[in-house]
Amino acid sequence: MRLIPIALLLISTAACTPAGEPAEELPEGAYLNWSPDAHYVGKATCATCHQEQATTFATAQMGRSFRPAVFSESDARWDGIAPIRDSERNLYYQPFRRGEDLFVREFRLSGRDTTYKREEQIDWIVGSGQHTNSHIREENGYLYQIPVTWYAQDAKWSLPPGFDGGDSFRFDRPITDQCMACHDGPSDFAPASENRFSNIPHGIECENCHGPGSVHVEAVRTGQLDDLERTIVNPAKLEIPRLDDVCQKCHMQGAAVMKEGVSPFDFRPGQKLTDHMDVFWPRFPDSTSQFLMASHPDRLQMSECFEASRAPDSGMAPITCITCHDPHEPVQSKGLDAYNATCTTCHEAQQVTECTESLDARGAVNDNCFSCHMPESGTIDIPNVRITDHYIRVVEPERSESGRQAAARTDLVRMASLLSDSVDAPTMAAAYLTFYEEFAHRPFYLDSAQAVLGRLPSDEAIRERVRLAFLQEDWDALVGLGTVRTPGFTGDAWTAYRIGEAFLTRGDVPKAVSWLEHAVDLAPDHLRFRDKLGTAYLAYGQLDLAENAFREVLDRDSTFAFTWNNRGFLRLNQGDLEGGEADFLQALALDPDMPEALGNMASLLLNTGRVQESLPYASRLLFLDPQNAEYRQFYQAVSAAVQGTD
């Protein structure tokens, strides 16, 4: 019996750089909790001495940023929720609860009949509820975003940002170390993975902003108080640029590029942020209306009053985030008059005591300066939310709108670093590639990266060249890079993986195996790398090794749909038709539109004489990609076979 071959394919996304080793010696003037021996003690330990701050922080937005998913901790409505339709995929999502436990049901309808259903329990809630509650599922420590979000200001459920438009996330968008480093307290990340964590805290903690607390706690315990201030960081006492860095670590949103060998968890408050990362955002001829959910520092720094406060001999206190915000307290606990008083403190000193706006306009906003000069606005990245625009200015009427339309602009002036005055070429190329992957899949961002790399010698910035070629699906370029090198030349797992996939795509299976084995050696907990290695073993005829690779993946995460499909294909090669069919069906139970599993299932049924059963799978395959000539030919073959049985 011969099965019609269906390619074994995997999606690929960007990953974060693996963690590096901290410096062994502390630089002059460093805080003692920068030591590699310092560790996190948790907010409960901090609360034993700082009860007042701990109590208010627990109710503040950061303190409620990440928590177990139970009904009593949710800000959302859970009873009688109408399903949310993803029109691109014709799938519905319905949040619901069973007592305290929270779930989401994914299903598809044909008329009034349910043709597909999947239910997943929600394990974690992300977000304080001031703007959103997003949701995460956990599989053996691997974290994935759930495809429903509660938008608090509109009191509605909808798809999360980035899940519309036919993207293939559904239940499988990985929550990476870069996500967790800002949305939760310090957790234990498995650096050899993409999204595996342990000891997950319940919310951003004291030590996110103050640094590891073990040195401070030990000094207090033993009465060694002479150098106590150096054992923990008080951000308010840092020099202004370092205070900015504490906030900018998470609130300077954009395309983040980590320094080589640095993890998002390596930064310590008081250190220079640009030693760890850079952040980029495109500038257009008029970037006034470009607005991201967490771009407050970028917006603030565009303001004339911010610039004036930072000028030498200005006589003004430098404006920082904590000029208006106390991170220990909920935003709503500070009355509107308090924010207004911050404005008048400076403007009264300059004898600008009378607002020039009309009395009617002033009365409409209760004489609040920020209502006019920092208006609420929508954002270009998160739907259904409105936040205060931190660009302080006289707002022209045409600039007061959300600015979502500006996101479609293509008249890019430059990709701007938001943290550094100068950036090297590999970092700039990485910025374009990251922006392409995370914000806008437009070819000119890849072209810009290629132009930057084209100015460098061909043996430099290999990691960025490999990443660019992979995104361009330039397999020949990747094979060329891999042919003149051995896998051991790189310590970057993603570089090895991308070259390995290129060799596999081009049919050079032995070289693919070597490169993919190196990727797995560097990142043994990375499920996509291990699954792809299994497909290479299978193509090489090393069935036992392939079976071990697939078993390793499914033991770690039984919801990894691609591996069920790939193991099903392996079982067919082992002559286990029943086992292969069971695995294909399991893959389709997790992803009803996986082309590989649909094709493999249709082929299996056709070749085992179950022709009528084969037709729905072949039909679905062609429906998903009607321009695919191979699918059309296959569908015609199945249709002809069905007619022959009538």
XYZ file of C-alpha atoms in Angstrom:
646
model
C 0.000 0.000 0.000
C 1.281 3.463 -0.879
C 0.164 6.566 0.966
C -0.022 9.874 -0.843
C 2.813 11.870 0.772
C 1.851 14.940 2.733
C 4.676 17.225 3.871
C 5.452 17.373 7.573
C 5.529 21.112 8.286
C 5.935 23.276 11.344
C 5.325 26.934 11.978
C 8.166 28.973 13.393
C 8.316 32.179 15.397
C 10.981 34.298 17.000
C 12.505 33.319 20.286
C 14.325 35.113 23.012
C 18.063 34.943 23.498
C 19.252 32.343 26.046
C 20.317 33.568 29.474
C 23.937 34.464 30.074
C 26.126 34.147 33.168
C 26.262 37.242 35.406
C 29.529 38.963 36.064
C 31.539 37.445 38.932
C 32.880 40.771 40.198
C 30.701 43.734 41.028
C 31.614 47.068 39.416
C 32.485 50.057 41.562
C 29.389 51.662 43.035
C 27.261 48.594 42.442
C 24.539 47.491 44.782
C 25.357 44.376 46.743
C 22.232 42.617 45.485
C 23.688 42.649 41.957
C 25.870 39.768 43.103
C 25.291 36.469 41.298
C 24.843 34.952 44.754
C 21.849 37.184 45.537
C 18.481 35.533 45.116
C 14.811 36.456 45.260
C 13.006 35.962 48.559
C 9.409 36.759 47.547
C 6.943 39.428 48.601
C 5.852 37.617 51.755
C 9.356 38.000 53.160
C 9.417 41.698 52.255
C 6.058 42.171 53.970
C 7.425 41.101 57.350
C 9.098 44.522 57.643
C 7.267 46.582 55.025
C 3.670 45.664 55.779
C 2.113 49.000 54.798
C 3.695 49.033 51.329
C 2.966 45.332 50.827
C -0.701 45.773 51.729
C -1.354 48.614 49.289
C 0.813 47.052 46.580
C -1.287 43.881 46.718
C -4.256 45.943 45.503
C -2.264 48.001 42.979
C -2.219 47.258 39.261
C 1.238 45.654 39.295
C 0.444 43.600 42.384
C -2.578 42.101 40.589
C -0.793 41.525 37.287
C -0.680 37.703 37.404
C -2.712 35.319 39.531
C -4.306 31.859 39.537
C -7.380 31.575 37.354
C -10.316 31.170 39.706
C -13.688 32.864 39.481
C -13.222 34.845 42.707
C -9.985 36.403 41.341
C -11.405 37.345 37.941
C -12.714 40.759 36.943
C -14.734 39.322 34.056
C -18.295 38.045 33.672
C -18.452 34.260 33.269
C -22.107 33.274 33.284
C -24.291 33.274 30.181
C -21.569 34.592 27.868
C -22.396 34.691 24.166
C -19.780 32.943 21.999
C -17.083 35.041 20.316
C -16.734 34.327 16.605
C -13.420 34.261 14.799
C -14.722 34.926 11.311
C -11.387 34.193 9.633
C -11.323 30.610 10.868
C -15.068 30.157 11.416
C -14.479 29.159 15.026
C -16.363 30.186 18.164
C -14.962 30.719 21.663
C -17.135 30.660 24.759
C -15.767 31.445 28.231
C -17.568 29.621 31.046
C -17.001 28.387 34.580
C -17.703 25.373 36.713
C -17.765 26.723 40.237
C -14.425 28.441 40.777
C -12.752 26.778 37.776
C -12.566 28.754 34.524
C -12.672 27.343 30.994
C -12.986 28.253 27.350
C -14.774 26.168 24.749
C -13.729 26.302 21.097
C -16.231 24.964 18.589
C -17.370 25.095 14.973
C -20.919 24.989 13.636
C -22.380 23.709 10.412
C -25.902 25.019 10.439
C -27.059 24.134 13.936
C -24.766 21.131 14.289
C -21.499 21.267 16.234
C -18.856 19.705 13.998
C -15.874 20.299 16.279
C -15.352 21.072 19.977
C -12.356 21.538 22.264
C -12.350 22.663 25.893
C -9.362 23.957 27.842
C -9.121 24.967 31.473
C -7.606 28.371 32.185
C -4.770 28.271 34.706
C -3.631 31.897 35.021
C -5.138 35.389 34.717
C -2.889 38.156 33.366
C -3.747 41.807 33.937
C -5.092 43.807 36.849
C -8.516 44.239 35.284
C -8.186 47.994 34.929
C -7.958 47.474 31.179
C -7.967 43.728 30.511
C -7.851 40.220 31.853
C -5.984 37.887 29.527
C -5.639 34.171 30.160
C -3.003 31.436 30.098
C -3.080 27.666 30.113
C -0.241 25.587 31.526
C 0.955 22.201 30.342
C 3.682 20.748 32.563
C 5.173 24.213 33.048
C 4.811 25.248 29.392
C 2.675 28.396 29.181
C 0.391 29.346 26.283
C -2.068 32.195 25.821
C -5.766 31.350 25.738
C -7.699 32.907 22.806
C -10.126 35.048 24.865
C -9.617 38.385 26.641
C -11.906 40.397 28.893
C -11.860 44.112 28.009
C -12.865 45.867 31.209
C -13.604 49.372 29.931
C -16.146 48.073 27.429
C -17.181 45.182 29.702
C -16.914 42.698 26.835
C -15.193 39.497 25.797
C -13.299 39.375 22.520
C -10.269 37.829 20.867
C -6.852 38.863 22.245
C -4.637 41.231 20.252
C -3.041 39.440 17.316
C -5.456 36.494 17.323
C -7.671 37.804 14.546
C -6.805 37.886 10.869
C -6.339 34.148 10.496
C -3.167 33.817 12.576
C -2.463 30.281 13.678
C -2.193 30.875 17.443
C -5.458 29.587 18.894
C -4.303 27.814 22.084
C -0.645 27.689 21.143
C 0.904 31.174 21.387
C 3.930 30.602 23.659
C 4.418 32.842 26.697
C 8.152 33.538 26.556
C 10.664 34.733 29.127
C 10.329 38.259 27.763
C 6.570 38.161 28.402
C 6.929 36.867 31.942
C 9.792 39.198 32.907
C 7.354 42.129 32.726
C 3.950 40.621 33.465
C 4.880 38.678 36.608
C 7.367 38.476 39.428
C 10.723 36.713 39.078
C 9.996 33.107 38.078
C 12.266 30.187 37.272
C 12.557 30.018 33.486
C 14.022 26.968 31.784
C 16.505 28.702 29.428
C 16.702 25.561 27.298
C 13.030 26.023 26.403
C 10.862 28.569 24.691
C 8.125 28.895 27.307
C 8.643 26.607 30.308
C 8.569 28.002 33.853
C 8.452 26.816 37.441
C 7.808 28.548 40.781
C 5.511 31.060 39.135
C 4.744 34.023 41.438
C 1.297 35.558 41.778
C 1.884 39.033 40.370
C 4.711 41.505 39.959
C 6.627 41.608 43.224
C 8.673 44.048 45.279
C 11.893 42.647 43.841
C 10.986 43.499 40.234
C 11.804 47.121 41.084
C 14.064 46.732 44.121
C 16.180 43.777 43.010
C 16.840 40.438 44.747
C 16.224 40.723 48.469
C 18.369 37.981 50.009
C 21.375 40.209 50.753
C 19.151 42.833 52.385
C 17.265 40.270 54.455
C 20.501 38.690 55.683
C 21.954 42.078 56.624
C 18.865 42.920 58.678
C 18.789 39.463 60.267
C 22.419 39.654 61.364
C 22.328 43.318 62.356
C 24.893 44.390 59.732
C 23.286 47.763 59.116
C 26.285 49.962 58.257
C 25.927 49.433 54.514
C 22.233 48.597 54.496
C 21.285 50.986 51.681
C 23.612 49.148 49.290
C 21.939 45.805 49.994
C 18.701 46.751 48.212
C 17.769 49.295 45.539
C 15.438 52.165 46.347
C 14.560 53.404 42.843
C 13.600 56.850 44.176
C 17.210 57.372 45.280
C 18.797 56.357 41.973
C 20.297 58.904 39.645
C 17.617 59.986 37.191
C 18.703 57.918 34.131
C 18.843 54.742 36.238
C 15.445 55.503 37.771
C 14.108 55.887 34.235
C 15.593 52.497 33.350
C 13.671 50.713 36.115
C 10.376 51.825 34.573
C 11.529 51.644 30.951
C 12.476 48.000 31.360
C 8.795 47.145 30.871
C 7.026 50.362 29.918
C 9.188 51.340 26.932
C 7.278 49.118 24.553
C 8.446 48.325 21.045
C 10.622 45.804 19.258
C 12.933 44.667 22.046
C 16.387 43.344 21.133
C 18.357 41.660 23.900
C 22.120 41.935 24.025
C 23.922 38.718 23.107
C 24.026 36.277 26.007
C 21.559 38.301 28.089
C 18.186 37.130 29.378
C 15.194 39.370 30.138
C 15.601 38.255 33.767
C 19.232 39.439 34.046
C 18.548 43.162 34.510
C 18.906 44.457 38.050
C 17.414 47.795 39.134
C 20.160 50.412 39.231
C 21.986 48.928 36.256
C 22.146 50.566 32.856
C 19.316 49.151 30.770
C 21.181 49.548 27.481
C 23.774 47.060 28.753
C 20.975 44.485 28.589
C 18.654 45.453 25.761
C 17.491 48.047 23.310
C 13.981 48.922 22.157
C 13.000 50.168 18.705
C 9.980 51.774 17.111
C 9.571 53.146 13.587
C 9.376 56.872 13.026
C 7.165 58.279 10.314
C 7.022 61.843 8.941
C 4.512 62.550 11.711
C 4.614 60.042 14.544
C 2.271 61.975 16.818
C -0.566 59.500 16.384
C 1.556 56.375 16.784
C 0.504 55.031 20.144
C 1.223 51.755 21.938
C -0.385 50.445 25.093
C 2.880 50.496 27.066
C 4.784 53.306 25.392
C 4.456 55.829 28.205
C 8.165 56.775 28.479
C 8.489 57.283 24.727
C 5.408 59.487 24.689
C 6.468 61.411 27.804
C 9.912 62.119 26.346
C 8.277 63.785 23.333
C 6.811 66.432 25.660
C 8.264 69.947 25.922
C 7.820 70.020 29.690
C 9.773 66.775 30.034
C 12.623 68.169 27.949
C 12.575 71.425 29.898
C 12.750 69.604 33.228
C 15.839 67.701 32.103
C 17.697 70.780 30.855
C 20.746 71.891 32.876
C 20.001 74.690 35.340
C 16.280 74.498 34.560
C 15.381 75.023 38.190
C 12.764 72.293 37.782
C 12.684 68.875 39.351
C 13.237 66.319 36.558
C 9.969 64.734 35.495
C 10.031 60.968 35.996
C 7.360 58.280 36.189
C 7.178 58.590 39.977
C 6.490 62.319 39.682
C 2.864 61.277 39.200
C 2.758 57.582 40.057
C 3.371 55.729 43.301
C 3.791 52.094 42.196
C 2.842 50.885 45.672
C -0.706 52.207 45.344
C -3.601 51.650 42.928
C -3.871 54.318 40.259
C -7.473 55.094 41.228
C -6.538 55.720 44.890
C -4.935 58.996 43.875
C -7.641 61.571 43.225
C -7.812 63.571 40.033
C -6.899 66.736 41.935
C -3.561 65.200 42.868
C -2.596 64.727 39.237
C -3.751 68.245 38.452
C -1.666 69.604 41.315
C 1.430 68.064 39.739
C 0.877 70.239 36.682
C 0.198 73.434 38.614
C 3.259 72.947 40.807
C 5.487 73.831 37.882
C 3.196 76.120 35.953
C 2.385 78.335 38.927
C 6.106 78.791 39.494
C 6.311 80.035 35.928
C 3.365 82.359 36.625
C 1.196 80.568 34.078
C -1.750 80.530 36.437
C -4.618 81.135 34.062
C -5.716 78.599 31.486
C -6.381 80.152 28.084
C -9.078 77.626 27.204
C -12.716 78.720 27.197
C -14.680 78.445 30.430
C -17.124 76.006 28.825
C -14.304 73.672 27.761
C -12.677 73.897 31.183
C -15.943 73.219 32.921
C -16.580 70.150 30.786
C -13.460 68.492 32.256
C -13.658 70.015 35.768
C -10.580 72.149 35.145
C -8.287 69.133 34.905
C -5.141 69.971 32.941
C -4.480 66.373 31.922
C -7.964 65.908 30.467
C -7.010 68.263 27.652
C -3.242 67.949 27.527
C -2.983 64.170 28.169
C -6.255 62.894 26.704
C -7.379 59.302 26.845
C -6.740 57.529 23.578
C -7.019 54.158 21.965
C -3.874 52.264 21.019
C -2.646 50.728 17.791
C -1.790 47.367 19.381
C -4.540 46.606 21.930
C -8.214 46.955 20.878
C -11.033 48.030 23.180
C -8.828 49.941 25.642
C -8.327 53.625 26.336
C -5.362 54.918 28.283
C -3.860 58.269 29.171
C -1.579 59.562 26.449
C 1.632 60.632 28.179
C 2.625 62.968 25.354
C 1.877 66.289 27.116
C 0.960 68.962 24.594
C -1.694 71.243 23.219
C -3.673 68.633 21.353
C -4.764 69.549 17.869
C -8.228 68.171 17.046
C -6.991 65.900 14.275
C -4.391 64.424 16.631
C -6.787 63.468 19.398
C -8.026 60.283 17.715
C -6.648 56.803 18.246
C -4.255 56.749 15.362
C -4.914 53.167 14.364
C -4.904 54.237 10.729
C -1.319 55.412 11.154
C -0.238 51.841 11.762
C -0.871 51.125 8.088
C 1.636 53.729 6.924
C 4.553 52.633 4.814
C 6.407 55.953 4.592
C 8.982 54.859 7.150
C 11.631 57.460 7.926
C 13.804 55.333 10.207
C 13.739 52.665 12.872
C 14.501 54.608 16.030
C 16.235 53.311 19.118
C 14.246 54.465 22.131
C 17.120 53.907 24.571
C 20.442 54.416 22.782
C 22.001 57.273 20.840
C 23.978 54.887 18.631
C 23.307 51.292 17.595
C 25.563 48.806 15.823
C 24.503 47.248 12.524
C 23.651 43.732 13.786
C 21.382 45.204 16.469
C 19.654 47.448 13.927
C 19.114 44.481 11.620
C 17.676 42.518 14.558
C 15.336 45.451 15.271
C 13.869 45.301 11.758
C 13.498 41.516 11.987
C 11.833 41.679 15.405
C 9.456 44.391 14.249
C 8.561 42.274 11.208
C 7.827 39.235 13.371
C 5.985 40.947 16.222
C 4.232 43.976 14.728
C 3.989 44.166 10.938
C 4.617 41.393 8.412
C 5.608 43.784 5.641
C 8.434 42.930 3.246
C 10.133 46.306 3.468
C 11.170 45.591 7.068
C 13.011 42.513 5.798
C 14.433 44.579 2.938
C 15.665 47.148 5.467
C 17.378 44.438 7.518
C 18.985 43.092 4.349
C 20.258 46.564 3.428
C 21.838 46.978 6.874
C 23.506 43.564 6.726
C 24.657 44.213 3.166
C 27.000 46.901 4.460
C 28.849 44.384 6.637
C 31.451 41.775 5.648
C 29.745 38.496 4.801
C 31.275 36.676 7.788
C 29.767 39.091 10.339
C 26.328 39.071 11.974
C 25.742 35.429 11.022
C 22.910 35.003 13.496
C 20.993 37.927 11.964
C 21.744 36.708 8.416
C 20.385 33.269 9.248
C 17.269 34.748 10.835
C 16.657 36.994 7.811
C 17.079 34.153 5.320
C 14.720 31.973 7.375
C 12.004 34.643 7.376
C 12.497 35.084 3.614
C 12.379 31.284 3.156
C 15.680 31.596 1.334
C 16.649 27.967 1.872
C 19.531 28.133 -0.587
C 21.168 30.943 1.372
C 20.798 28.988 4.605
C 22.178 25.825 3.040
C 25.086 27.863 1.736
C 25.810 29.224 5.200
C 25.517 25.757 6.715
C 27.653 24.041 4.109
C 30.815 25.992 4.951
C 30.343 25.545 8.700
C 29.816 22.751 11.193
C 27.001 22.935 13.743
C 29.435 23.545 16.576
C 30.286 26.990 15.213
C 27.202 28.479 16.917
C 26.008 28.442 20.480
C 22.634 29.826 19.420
C 19.940 27.151 19.260
C 17.736 29.121 16.886
C 20.562 29.533 14.384
C 21.190 25.784 14.399
C 17.469 25.047 14.095
C 16.950 27.379 11.145
C 19.882 25.964 9.205
C 18.722 22.438 10.021
C 15.239 23.140 8.712
C 16.723 24.541 5.504
C 18.712 21.345 4.918
C 15.587 19.289 5.615
C 13.530 21.382 3.197
C 16.180 20.932 0.516
C 16.315 17.170 1.108
C 19.803 16.938 2.627
C 18.610 14.873 5.552
C 21.997 13.855 7.071
C 23.067 17.499 7.423
C 19.604 18.404 8.706
C 19.941 15.791 11.436
C 23.347 17.153 12.499
C 22.141 20.741 12.768
C 18.877 19.849 14.482
C 20.658 17.595 16.963
C 22.848 20.568 17.833
C 19.776 22.765 18.312
C 18.256 20.208 20.700
C 21.556 19.827 22.551
C 21.532 23.583 23.139
C 17.814 23.737 24.009
C 16.594 20.291 25.076
C 13.295 21.603 26.492
C 12.360 23.437 23.286
C 9.469 21.384 21.924
C 9.499 22.621 18.335
C 13.195 21.872 17.987
C 12.752 18.346 19.321
C 9.707 17.689 17.141
C 11.543 18.873 14.024
C 14.478 16.624 14.919
C 11.992 13.735 15.084
C 10.797 14.499 11.549
C 14.424 14.540 10.367
C 15.077 11.149 11.982
C 11.928 9.840 10.309
C 13.059 11.120 6.909
C 16.453 9.483 7.543
C 14.836 6.129 8.319
C 15.932 6.214 11.973
C 12.518 5.226 13.266
C 13.517 4.390 16.840
C 15.185 7.779 17.281
C 12.155 9.486 15.738
C 9.822 7.648 18.088
C 11.922 8.680 21.102
C 11.908 12.325 19.970
C 8.142 12.390 19.525
C 7.576 10.637 22.855
C 9.784 13.220 24.598
C 7.637 16.029 23.199
C 4.297 14.452 24.118
C 5.516 13.514 27.603
C 6.256 17.212 28.157
C 3.127 18.581 26.430
C 0.346 16.284 25.284
C -1.365 19.164 23.442
C 1.458 19.605 20.907
C -0.664 18.893 17.837
C 2.136 18.750 15.259
C 3.804 15.921 17.130
C 0.625 13.814 17.144
C 0.495 14.180 13.360
C 4.192 13.429 12.925
C 4.067 10.413 15.222
C 1.044 9.172 13.287
C 3.117 9.297 10.104
C 5.875 7.406 11.916
C 3.414 4.707 12.960
C 2.332 4.247 9.371
C 5.968 3.694 8.469
C 6.094 1.070 11.231
C 3.026 -0.653 9.772
C 0.761 0.397 12.648
C -2.216 1.749 10.691
C -4.555 1.766 13.664
C -2.058 3.710 15.781
C -1.406 6.137 12.937
C -5.106 6.832 12.534
C -5.510 7.427 16.278
C -2.646 9.941 16.257
C -4.023 11.813 13.230
C -7.414 12.041 14.904
C -5.787 13.349 18.077
C -3.954 16.017 16.048
C -7.272 17.060 14.462
C -8.991 17.107 17.857
C -6.452 19.764 18.839
C -6.394 21.568 15.480
C -9.241 20.744 13.082
C -7.587 22.670 10.234
C -4.068 21.233 10.322
C -3.355 20.561 6.617
C -0.798 17.847 7.358
C -3.174 15.844 9.558
C -6.119 16.339 7.171
C -4.029 15.134 4.247
C -2.531 12.210 6.118
C -5.936 11.123 7.394
C -7.538 11.390 3.946
C -4.663 9.454 2.390
C -4.827 6.712 5.012
C -8.570 6.242 4.597
C -8.342 6.290 0.809
C -5.562 3.723 0.718
C -7.304 1.386 3.160
C -10.517 1.297 1.114
C -12.570 3.661 3.303
C -13.161 5.966 0.387
C -16.376 7.630 1.566
C -14.747 8.502 4.922
C -11.804 10.035 3.098
C -13.828 12.610 1.165
C -14.630 15.088 4.030
C -10.926 15.356 4.922
C -9.882 15.907 1.313
C -12.692 18.420 0.860
C -11.653 20.361 3.965
C -8.054 20.424 2.777
C -9.032 21.975 -0.540
C -11.411 24.433 1.162
C -8.552 25.756 3.289
C -6.291 26.318 0.283
C -8.305 26.258 -2.969
C -5.328 27.468 -5.037
C -3.120 24.549 -4.010
C -2.702 22.358 -7.110
C -1.599 19.305 -5.106
C -4.673 19.510 -2.867
C -6.949 19.920 -5.881
C -5.412 16.895 -7.594
C -5.778 14.854 -4.444
C -9.404 15.904 -3.981
C -10.178 14.951 -7.570
C -8.580 11.539 -7.019
C -10.684 10.962 -3.903
C -13.858 12.169 -5.657
C -13.205 9.829 -8.566
C -12.698 6.936 -6.167
C -15.965 7.758 -4.411
C -17.832 7.792 -7.718
C -16.265 4.439 -8.569
C -17.793 2.900 -5.460
C -21.333 4.133 -6.209
